[in-house]
């Protein structure tokens, strides 16, 4: 755990503060403990933050207890923030959105990088969830090691370590992790994957499934990054940038037809978003319908996309525009 955090700190911008996002569970608590050990040795300021989602009785007391542990570790500053969890996208997505809103604000205000305690097991679960949805390479590539959200920067130092390691690290550091009851609540899809699906795969196919899924995610991420870069280059060459939502771009069909489908559909998705179709509701089935205007043109009238965007094929071009009612 300490080595993983040491490598992360070494790669960060010199002098940049670091915050450990900590729920009190084994993964994030071990991360916080490792950060508290390594940060002074690297001359870096390190703090901690915990989020009270308000979804369980006594959650405020739990959040306060976590801040006490973080301060006892020597982290400074230490913050606790109460989240307002909505309902959009289901309970898991809503809680995640509320949590990131708080972490984004803290990271921006403090100019800090936030460390997240996601492990190899979390990565494997994410890949299986993507498989169940029939997702593409980008979704199956799982969680990135580091990423940005606006001005906020996030890193997952222990994405290559399993949960058993974080448990052992807590024991070695004398830390008592909290077991969130939601982690055993089968109403959550991820819990069912963790408790039921992965053990069945391990029993049927042999040990090492989580490691194999995480390794596959890394390979697919490399592929998805390369295809995305290709698509961005094509888009720039066509003179159609990501643009502001609401623009009405047009694309030459001949330029699209010669592209591999994996690149062409990425280009079409980007153009649709630029025309005003919301990324969160623009699904593969919508992009496939637009793609048929390129590869399976039979005089179709138009394709309707989320957000009131219509796509027509006229005189060898795809025209993306808004409906009058949109």
mmCIF file of C-alpha atoms in Angstrom:
data_model
loop_
_atom_site.group_PDB
_atom_site.id
_atom_site.type_symbol
_atom_site.label_atom_id
_atom_site.label_comp_id
_atom_site.label_asym_id
_atom_site.label_seq_id
_atom_site.Cartn_x
_atom_site.Cartn_y
_atom_site.Cartn_z
ATOM 1 C CA UNK A 1 0.000 0.000 0.000
ATOM 2 C CA UNK A 2 2.765 2.428 0.914
ATOM 3 C CA UNK A 3 4.716 1.631 -2.245
ATOM 4 C CA UNK A 4 1.630 2.262 -4.405
ATOM 5 C CA UNK A 5 1.051 5.624 -2.714
ATOM 6 C CA UNK A 6 4.763 6.499 -2.936
ATOM 7 C CA UNK A 7 4.722 5.960 -6.692
ATOM 8 C CA UNK A 8 1.615 8.108 -7.033
ATOM 9 C CA UNK A 9 3.102 10.992 -5.038
ATOM 10 C CA UNK A 10 6.283 10.775 -7.091
ATOM 11 C CA UNK A 11 4.298 11.320 -10.306
ATOM 12 C CA UNK A 12 2.277 14.308 -9.080
ATOM 13 C CA UNK A 13 3.116 17.941 -9.680
ATOM 14 C CA UNK A 14 5.646 19.047 -7.026
ATOM 15 C CA UNK A 15 4.056 20.874 -4.115
ATOM 16 C CA UNK A 16 0.508 19.867 -5.011
ATOM 17 C CA UNK A 17 -1.536 18.943 -1.891
ATOM 18 C CA UNK A 18 -3.218 15.539 -1.718
ATOM 19 C CA UNK A 19 -6.502 14.452 -0.135
ATOM 20 C CA UNK A 20 -7.480 10.879 0.700
ATOM 21 C CA UNK A 21 -11.192 10.302 0.155
ATOM 22 C CA UNK A 22 -12.093 8.001 3.025
ATOM 23 C CA UNK A 23 -15.370 6.294 3.904
ATOM 24 C CA UNK A 24 -13.858 4.391 6.819
ATOM 25 C CA UNK A 25 -13.940 1.096 4.913
ATOM 26 C CA UNK A 26 -10.836 -1.058 4.616
ATOM 27 C CA UNK A 27 -9.820 0.103 1.137
ATOM 28 C CA UNK A 28 -9.946 3.848 1.733
ATOM 29 C CA UNK A 29 -8.751 3.599 5.336
ATOM 30 C CA UNK A 30 -5.646 1.653 4.314
ATOM 31 C CA UNK A 31 -5.061 4.254 1.595
ATOM 32 C CA UNK A 32 -5.328 7.076 4.139
ATOM 33 C CA UNK A 33 -2.920 5.297 6.471
ATOM 34 C CA UNK A 34 -0.392 4.773 3.691
ATOM 35 C CA UNK A 35 -0.728 8.411 2.606
ATOM 36 C CA UNK A 36 -0.183 9.647 6.169
ATOM 37 C CA UNK A 37 3.056 7.621 6.271
ATOM 38 C CA UNK A 38 4.387 8.575 2.838
ATOM 39 C CA UNK A 39 3.394 12.247 2.482
ATOM 40 C CA UNK A 40 5.784 13.685 5.125
ATOM 41 C CA UNK A 41 8.636 11.685 3.580
ATOM 42 C CA UNK A 42 7.945 13.255 0.191
ATOM 43 C CA UNK A 43 7.574 16.769 1.616
ATOM 44 C CA UNK A 44 3.975 16.941 0.508
ATOM 45 C CA UNK A 45 0.944 18.238 2.422
ATOM 46 C CA UNK A 46 -1.728 15.572 2.777
ATOM 47 C CA UNK A 47 -5.242 15.692 4.186
ATOM 48 C CA UNK A 48 -8.407 13.641 4.180
ATOM 49 C CA UNK A 49 -12.072 14.072 3.406
ATOM 50 C CA UNK A 50 -15.116 11.962 4.169
ATOM 51 C CA UNK A 51 -18.611 12.310 2.751
ATOM 52 C CA UNK A 52 -21.782 11.741 4.757
ATOM 53 C CA UNK A 53 -24.391 10.542 2.268
ATOM 54 C CA UNK A 54 -27.113 10.620 4.923
ATOM 55 C CA UNK A 55 -28.512 7.283 3.742
ATOM 56 C CA UNK A 56 -28.214 5.405 7.041
ATOM 57 C CA UNK A 57 -29.094 6.087 10.630
ATOM 58 C CA UNK A 58 -26.079 7.444 12.480
ATOM 59 C CA UNK A 59 -24.245 8.418 9.300
ATOM 60 C CA UNK A 60 -23.225 11.798 10.731
ATOM 61 C CA UNK A 61 -21.664 10.102 13.761
ATOM 62 C CA UNK A 62 -19.870 7.685 11.466
ATOM 63 C CA UNK A 63 -18.470 10.558 9.383
ATOM 64 C CA UNK A 64 -17.269 12.302 12.554
ATOM 65 C CA UNK A 65 -15.546 9.099 13.707
ATOM 66 C CA UNK A 66 -13.724 8.884 10.378
ATOM 67 C CA UNK A 67 -12.445 12.452 10.740
ATOM 68 C CA UNK A 68 -11.101 11.596 14.196
ATOM 69 C CA UNK A 69 -9.156 8.650 12.735
ATOM 70 C CA UNK A 70 -7.809 10.765 9.875
ATOM 71 C CA UNK A 71 -6.600 13.464 12.262
ATOM 72 C CA UNK A 72 -5.022 10.852 14.527
ATOM 73 C CA UNK A 73 -3.097 9.609 11.488
ATOM 74 C CA UNK A 74 -1.647 13.115 11.170
ATOM 75 C CA UNK A 75 -3.521 14.173 8.045
ATOM 76 C CA UNK A 76 -4.290 17.887 7.731
ATOM 77 C CA UNK A 77 -6.632 19.365 6.658
ATOM 78 C CA UNK A 78 -9.417 16.906 7.442
ATOM 79 C CA UNK A 79 -12.969 17.633 6.337
ATOM 80 C CA UNK A 80 -16.393 16.052 6.559
ATOM 81 C CA UNK A 81 -19.192 17.143 4.238
ATOM 82 C CA UNK A 82 -22.860 16.163 4.082
ATOM 83 C CA UNK A 83 -24.150 15.234 0.627
ATOM 84 C CA UNK A 84 -27.628 15.712 -0.781
ATOM 85 C CA UNK A 85 -28.371 12.502 -2.645
ATOM 86 C CA UNK A 86 -31.012 12.699 -5.360
ATOM 87 C CA UNK A 87 -32.692 9.907 -7.307
ATOM 88 C CA UNK A 88 -31.444 10.368 -10.861
ATOM 89 C CA UNK A 89 -29.989 7.192 -12.360
ATOM 90 C CA UNK A 90 -30.843 5.006 -9.355
ATOM 91 C CA UNK A 91 -29.475 4.960 -5.799
ATOM 92 C CA UNK A 92 -25.906 3.941 -6.677
ATOM 93 C CA UNK A 93 -25.467 6.543 -9.414
ATOM 94 C CA UNK A 94 -27.170 9.262 -7.369
ATOM 95 C CA UNK A 95 -24.899 8.646 -4.374
ATOM 96 C CA UNK A 96 -21.839 8.655 -6.627
ATOM 97 C CA UNK A 97 -22.858 11.941 -8.263
ATOM 98 C CA UNK A 98 -23.443 13.583 -4.874
ATOM 99 C CA UNK A 99 -20.097 12.318 -3.578
ATOM 100 C CA UNK A 100 -18.141 13.561 -6.578
ATOM 101 C CA UNK A 101 -19.805 16.962 -6.378
ATOM 102 C CA UNK A 102 -18.364 17.376 -2.889
ATOM 103 C CA UNK A 103 -14.956 15.986 -3.826
ATOM 104 C CA UNK A 104 -14.805 18.238 -6.910
ATOM 105 C CA UNK A 105 -15.473 21.298 -4.766
ATOM 106 C CA UNK A 106 -12.864 20.383 -2.160
ATOM 107 C CA UNK A 107 -10.242 19.574 -4.792
ATOM 108 C CA UNK A 108 -10.836 22.864 -6.579
ATOM 109 C CA UNK A 109 -10.853 24.936 -3.407
ATOM 110 C CA UNK A 110 -7.656 23.386 -2.035
ATOM 111 C CA UNK A 111 -5.908 22.876 -5.367
ATOM 112 C CA UNK A 112 -5.482 19.242 -4.370
ATOM 113 C CA UNK A 113 -5.338 15.848 -6.032
ATOM 114 C CA UNK A 114 -7.871 13.427 -4.555
ATOM 115 C CA UNK A 115 -6.807 9.830 -3.974
ATOM 116 C CA UNK A 116 -9.531 7.176 -4.292
ATOM 117 C CA UNK A 117 -9.344 3.713 -2.733
ATOM 118 C CA UNK A 118 -10.755 1.625 -5.586
ATOM 119 C CA UNK A 119 -9.057 -1.758 -5.865
ATOM 120 C CA UNK A 120 -8.524 -4.503 -8.413
ATOM 121 C CA UNK A 121 -11.761 -6.124 -7.200
ATOM 122 C CA UNK A 122 -13.704 -2.929 -7.891
ATOM 123 C CA UNK A 123 -12.211 -2.903 -11.376
ATOM 124 C CA UNK A 124 -13.282 -6.503 -12.034
ATOM 125 C CA UNK A 125 -16.821 -5.738 -10.873
ATOM 126 C CA UNK A 126 -16.962 -2.698 -13.156
ATOM 127 C CA UNK A 127 -15.934 -4.801 -16.165
ATOM 128 C CA UNK A 128 -18.591 -7.427 -15.416
ATOM 129 C CA UNK A 129 -21.247 -4.722 -15.077
ATOM 130 C CA UNK A 130 -20.191 -3.371 -18.461
ATOM 131 C CA UNK A 131 -20.419 -6.839 -19.992
ATOM 132 C CA UNK A 132 -23.932 -7.248 -18.633
ATOM 133 C CA UNK A 133 -24.971 -3.981 -20.289
ATOM 134 C CA UNK A 134 -23.464 -5.001 -23.616
ATOM 135 C CA UNK A 135 -21.132 -2.030 -23.479
ATOM 136 C CA UNK A 136 -18.273 -1.196 -25.818
ATOM 137 C CA UNK A 137 -14.525 -1.061 -25.268
ATOM 138 C CA UNK A 138 -14.595 2.263 -23.400
ATOM 139 C CA UNK A 139 -17.005 0.961 -20.756
ATOM 140 C CA UNK A 140 -15.282 -2.426 -20.541
ATOM 141 C CA UNK A 141 -11.958 -0.683 -19.972
ATOM 142 C CA UNK A 142 -13.186 -0.009 -16.458
ATOM 143 C CA UNK A 143 -11.957 2.762 -14.207
ATOM 144 C CA UNK A 144 -8.913 4.811 -15.222
ATOM 145 C CA UNK A 145 -5.905 5.052 -12.943
ATOM 146 C CA UNK A 146 -6.155 8.837 -13.028
ATOM 147 C CA UNK A 147 -8.678 11.241 -14.487
ATOM 148 C CA UNK A 148 -9.962 14.780 -14.306
ATOM 149 C CA UNK A 149 -13.366 16.294 -13.628
ATOM 150 C CA UNK A 150 -13.279 19.964 -14.478
ATOM 151 C CA UNK A 151 -10.537 21.475 -12.345
ATOM 152 C CA UNK A 152 -10.379 18.417 -10.067
ATOM 153 C CA UNK A 153 -7.734 15.709 -10.473
ATOM 154 C CA UNK A 154 -8.209 12.147 -9.184
ATOM 155 C CA UNK A 155 -5.848 9.185 -8.850
ATOM 156 C CA UNK A 156 -6.516 5.568 -7.855
ATOM 157 C CA UNK A 157 -3.169 4.423 -6.402
ATOM 158 C CA UNK A 158 -4.280 0.918 -5.359
ATOM 159 C CA UNK A 159 -6.224 -0.098 -8.463
ATOM 160 C CA UNK A 160 -3.752 -2.930 -8.970
ATOM 161 C CA UNK A 161 -4.123 -4.309 -5.410
ATOM 162 C CA UNK A 162 -6.888 -6.561 -4.137
ATOM 163 C CA UNK A 163 -9.180 -6.124 -1.153
ATOM 164 C CA UNK A 164 -7.364 -8.766 0.858
ATOM 165 C CA UNK A 165 -4.275 -6.571 0.701
ATOM 166 C CA UNK A 166 -6.126 -3.536 2.042
ATOM 167 C CA UNK A 167 -7.505 -5.642 4.898
ATOM 168 C CA UNK A 168 -4.027 -6.845 5.801
ATOM 169 C CA UNK A 169 -2.681 -3.300 5.560
ATOM 170 C CA UNK A 170 -5.288 -2.048 8.034
ATOM 171 C CA UNK A 171 -4.329 -4.824 10.433
ATOM 172 C CA UNK A 172 -0.641 -4.012 10.054
ATOM 173 C CA UNK A 173 -1.269 -0.293 10.719
ATOM 174 C CA UNK A 174 -3.590 -0.936 13.662
ATOM 175 C CA UNK A 175 -6.608 0.541 11.893
ATOM 176 C CA UNK A 176 -10.142 -0.731 12.491
ATOM 177 C CA UNK A 177 -12.158 -0.501 9.252
ATOM 178 C CA UNK A 178 -15.896 0.011 9.140
ATOM 179 C CA UNK A 179 -18.023 -2.478 7.197
ATOM 180 C CA UNK A 180 -20.758 -0.574 5.376
ATOM 181 C CA UNK A 181 -24.081 -2.512 5.598
ATOM 182 C CA UNK A 182 -24.825 -1.388 2.030
ATOM 183 C CA UNK A 183 -21.973 -3.633 0.899
ATOM 184 C CA UNK A 184 -24.155 -6.620 1.800
ATOM 185 C CA UNK A 185 -27.424 -5.222 0.448
ATOM 186 C CA UNK A 186 -28.419 -7.355 -2.538
ATOM 187 C CA UNK A 187 -30.717 -4.640 -3.897
ATOM 188 C CA UNK A 188 -27.541 -3.063 -5.295
ATOM 189 C CA UNK A 189 -26.358 -4.584 -8.569
ATOM 190 C CA UNK A 190 -22.677 -4.240 -7.708
ATOM 191 C CA UNK A 191 -23.214 -6.136 -4.453
ATOM 192 C CA UNK A 192 -24.776 -9.039 -6.356
ATOM 193 C CA UNK A 193 -21.826 -9.086 -8.726
ATOM 194 C CA UNK A 194 -19.394 -9.070 -5.789
ATOM 195 C CA UNK A 195 -21.203 -11.596 -3.639
ATOM 196 C CA UNK A 196 -22.702 -13.946 -6.240
ATOM 197 C CA UNK A 197 -21.337 -13.562 -9.772
ATOM 198 C CA UNK A 198 -17.580 -13.357 -9.149
ATOM 199 C CA UNK A 199 -17.460 -16.309 -6.698
ATOM 200 C CA UNK A 200 -19.362 -18.462 -9.216
ATOM 201 C CA UNK A 201 -16.878 -17.528 -11.935
ATOM 202 C CA UNK A 202 -13.967 -18.325 -9.628
ATOM 203 C CA UNK A 203 -15.493 -21.700 -8.774
ATOM 204 C CA UNK A 204 -16.308 -22.568 -12.386
ATOM 205 C CA UNK A 205 -13.271 -21.188 -14.225
ATOM 206 C CA UNK A 206 -10.645 -21.270 -11.522
ATOM 207 C CA UNK A 207 -8.879 -18.622 -9.408
ATOM 208 C CA UNK A 208 -7.562 -15.361 -10.777
ATOM 209 C CA UNK A 209 -10.768 -14.142 -12.454
ATOM 210 C CA UNK A 210 -10.628 -10.687 -10.860
ATOM 211 C CA UNK A 211 -7.008 -10.259 -11.955
ATOM 212 C CA UNK A 212 -7.846 -11.407 -15.495
ATOM 213 C CA UNK A 213 -10.792 -9.007 -15.761
ATOM 214 C CA UNK A 214 -8.686 -6.113 -14.510
ATOM 215 C CA UNK A 215 -5.919 -7.009 -16.974
ATOM 216 C CA UNK A 216 -8.478 -7.118 -19.799
ATOM 217 C CA UNK A 217 -9.721 -3.674 -18.742
ATOM 218 C CA UNK A 218 -6.223 -2.277 -19.095
ATOM 219 C CA UNK A 219 -5.791 -3.724 -22.600
ATOM 220 C CA UNK A 220 -9.182 -2.411 -23.704
ATOM 221 C CA UNK A 221 -8.374 1.020 -22.302
ATOM 222 C CA UNK A 222 -5.297 1.190 -24.519
ATOM 223 C CA UNK A 223 -7.431 0.220 -27.543
ATOM 224 C CA UNK A 224 -10.193 2.686 -26.665
ATOM 225 C CA UNK A 225 -7.685 5.515 -26.184
ATOM 226 C CA UNK A 226 -6.173 4.832 -29.609
ATOM 227 C CA UNK A 227 -9.571 4.685 -31.340
ATOM 228 C CA UNK A 228 -10.740 7.862 -29.599
ATOM 229 C CA UNK A 229 -7.602 9.689 -30.694
ATOM 230 C CA UNK A 230 -8.163 8.482 -34.261
ATOM 231 C CA UNK A 231 -11.779 9.665 -34.187
ATOM 232 C CA UNK A 232 -10.769 13.072 -32.815
ATOM 233 C CA UNK A 233 -8.255 13.430 -35.639
ATOM 234 C CA UNK A 234 -10.885 12.542 -38.233
ATOM 235 C CA UNK A 235 -13.305 15.017 -36.697
ATOM 236 C CA UNK A 236 -10.722 17.785 -36.832
ATOM 237 C CA UNK A 237 -9.984 16.945 -40.469
ATOM 238 C CA UNK A 238 -13.680 17.181 -41.315
ATOM 239 C CA UNK A 239 -13.813 20.634 -39.783
ATOM 240 C CA UNK A 240 -16.311 19.534 -37.141
ATOM 241 C CA UNK A 241 -15.092 20.113 -33.591
ATOM 242 C CA UNK A 242 -16.845 19.021 -30.436
ATOM 243 C CA UNK A 243 -18.367 22.506 -30.524
ATOM 244 C CA UNK A 244 -21.085 23.930 -28.357
ATOM 245 C CA UNK A 245 -24.295 21.912 -27.946
ATOM 246 C CA UNK A 246 -26.939 23.179 -30.297
ATOM 247 C CA UNK A 247 -24.739 23.611 -33.380
ATOM 248 C CA UNK A 248 -25.952 21.932 -36.591
ATOM 249 C CA UNK A 249 -22.942 20.281 -38.246
ATOM 250 C CA UNK A 250 -22.871 18.468 -41.588
ATOM 251 C CA UNK A 251 -20.508 15.637 -42.541
ATOM 252 C CA UNK A 252 -19.609 14.218 -45.959
ATOM 253 C CA UNK A 253 -20.806 10.618 -46.236
ATOM 254 C CA UNK A 254 -17.878 9.615 -48.459
ATOM 255 C CA UNK A 255 -15.402 10.642 -45.766
ATOM 256 C CA UNK A 256 -17.220 8.516 -43.206
ATOM 257 C CA UNK A 257 -17.789 5.432 -45.376
ATOM 258 C CA UNK A 258 -14.079 4.686 -45.757
ATOM 259 C CA UNK A 259 -13.463 4.591 -42.000
ATOM 260 C CA UNK A 260 -13.454 1.402 -39.891
ATOM 261 C CA UNK A 261 -16.781 1.101 -38.090
ATOM 262 C CA UNK A 262 -15.161 1.469 -34.648
ATOM 263 C CA UNK A 263 -13.829 4.880 -35.682
ATOM 264 C CA UNK A 264 -16.860 5.962 -37.715
ATOM 265 C CA UNK A 265 -19.343 5.379 -34.890
ATOM 266 C CA UNK A 266 -17.120 7.360 -32.530
ATOM 267 C CA UNK A 267 -17.115 10.240 -34.999
ATOM 268 C CA UNK A 268 -20.901 10.054 -35.397
ATOM 269 C CA UNK A 269 -21.386 10.061 -31.638
ATOM 270 C CA UNK A 270 -19.237 13.164 -31.258
ATOM 271 C CA UNK A 271 -21.071 14.998 -34.017
ATOM 272 C CA UNK A 272 -24.453 14.081 -32.507
ATOM 273 C CA UNK A 273 -23.374 15.438 -29.120
ATOM 274 C CA UNK A 274 -22.105 18.617 -30.769
ATOM 275 C CA UNK A 275 -25.543 18.991 -32.377
ATOM 276 C CA UNK A 276 -27.215 18.862 -28.936
ATOM 277 C CA UNK A 277 -27.936 15.204 -28.199
ATOM 278 C CA UNK A 278 -27.170 14.556 -24.488
ATOM 279 C CA UNK A 279 -24.215 12.211 -24.022
ATOM 280 C CA UNK A 280 -25.896 10.446 -21.107
ATOM 281 C CA UNK A 281 -28.926 9.349 -23.142
ATOM 282 C CA UNK A 282 -27.319 8.886 -26.562
ATOM 283 C CA UNK A 283 -27.102 5.091 -26.702
ATOM 284 C CA UNK A 284 -25.433 2.640 -29.076
ATOM 285 C CA UNK A 285 -28.777 1.911 -30.741
ATOM 286 C CA UNK A 286 -29.077 5.583 -31.718
ATOM 287 C CA UNK A 287 -25.558 5.721 -33.146
ATOM 288 C CA UNK A 288 -26.177 2.472 -35.039
ATOM 289 C CA UNK A 289 -29.251 4.003 -36.674
ATOM 290 C CA UNK A 290 -27.209 7.012 -37.823
ATOM 291 C CA UNK A 291 -24.475 4.676 -39.063
ATOM 292 C CA UNK A 292 -27.007 2.937 -41.309
ATOM 293 C CA UNK A 293 -27.550 6.269 -43.047
ATOM 294 C CA UNK A 294 -23.918 5.908 -44.126
ATOM 295 C CA UNK A 295 -23.562 2.176 -44.763
ATOM 296 C CA UNK A 296 -27.126 1.007 -45.430
ATOM 297 C CA UNK A 297 -28.737 3.939 -47.200
ATOM 298 C CA UNK A 298 -32.126 2.899 -48.646
ATOM 299 C CA UNK A 299 -33.790 6.281 -48.813
ATOM 300 C CA UNK A 300 -34.597 6.437 -45.081
ATOM 301 C CA UNK A 301 -36.246 9.702 -44.107
ATOM 302 C CA UNK A 302 -34.298 10.599 -40.966
ATOM 303 C CA UNK A 303 -33.134 9.350 -37.565
ATOM 304 C CA UNK A 304 -34.420 10.840 -34.304
ATOM 305 C CA UNK A 305 -31.870 11.216 -31.513
ATOM 306 C CA UNK A 306 -32.325 12.163 -27.834
ATOM 307 C CA UNK A 307 -32.475 15.887 -27.196
ATOM 308 C CA UNK A 308 -34.641 16.655 -30.216
ATOM 309 C CA UNK A 309 -31.844 16.109 -32.762
ATOM 310 C CA UNK A 310 -32.713 14.824 -36.248
ATOM 311 C CA UNK A 311 -30.211 13.388 -38.720
ATOM 312 C CA UNK A 312 -30.934 13.492 -42.473
ATOM 313 C CA UNK A 313 -28.938 12.294 -45.452
ATOM 314 C CA UNK A 314 -29.057 14.876 -48.257
ATOM 315 C CA UNK A 315 -26.853 15.171 -51.370
ATOM 316 C CA UNK A 316 -24.099 12.980 -49.980
ATOM 317 C CA UNK A 317 -23.981 14.618 -46.565
ATOM 318 C CA UNK A 318 -25.332 13.838 -43.106
ATOM 319 C CA UNK A 319 -27.129 16.848 -41.680
ATOM 320 C CA UNK A 320 -27.576 17.104 -37.900
ATOM 321 C CA UNK A 321 -30.229 19.574 -36.759
ATOM 322 C CA UNK A 322 -32.753 20.327 -34.049
ATOM 323 C CA UNK A 323 -36.467 19.721 -34.347
ATOM 324 C CA UNK A 324 -38.667 22.791 -34.109
ATOM 325 C CA UNK A 325 -40.125 21.589 -30.797
ATOM 326 C CA UNK A 326 -36.700 20.978 -29.214
#
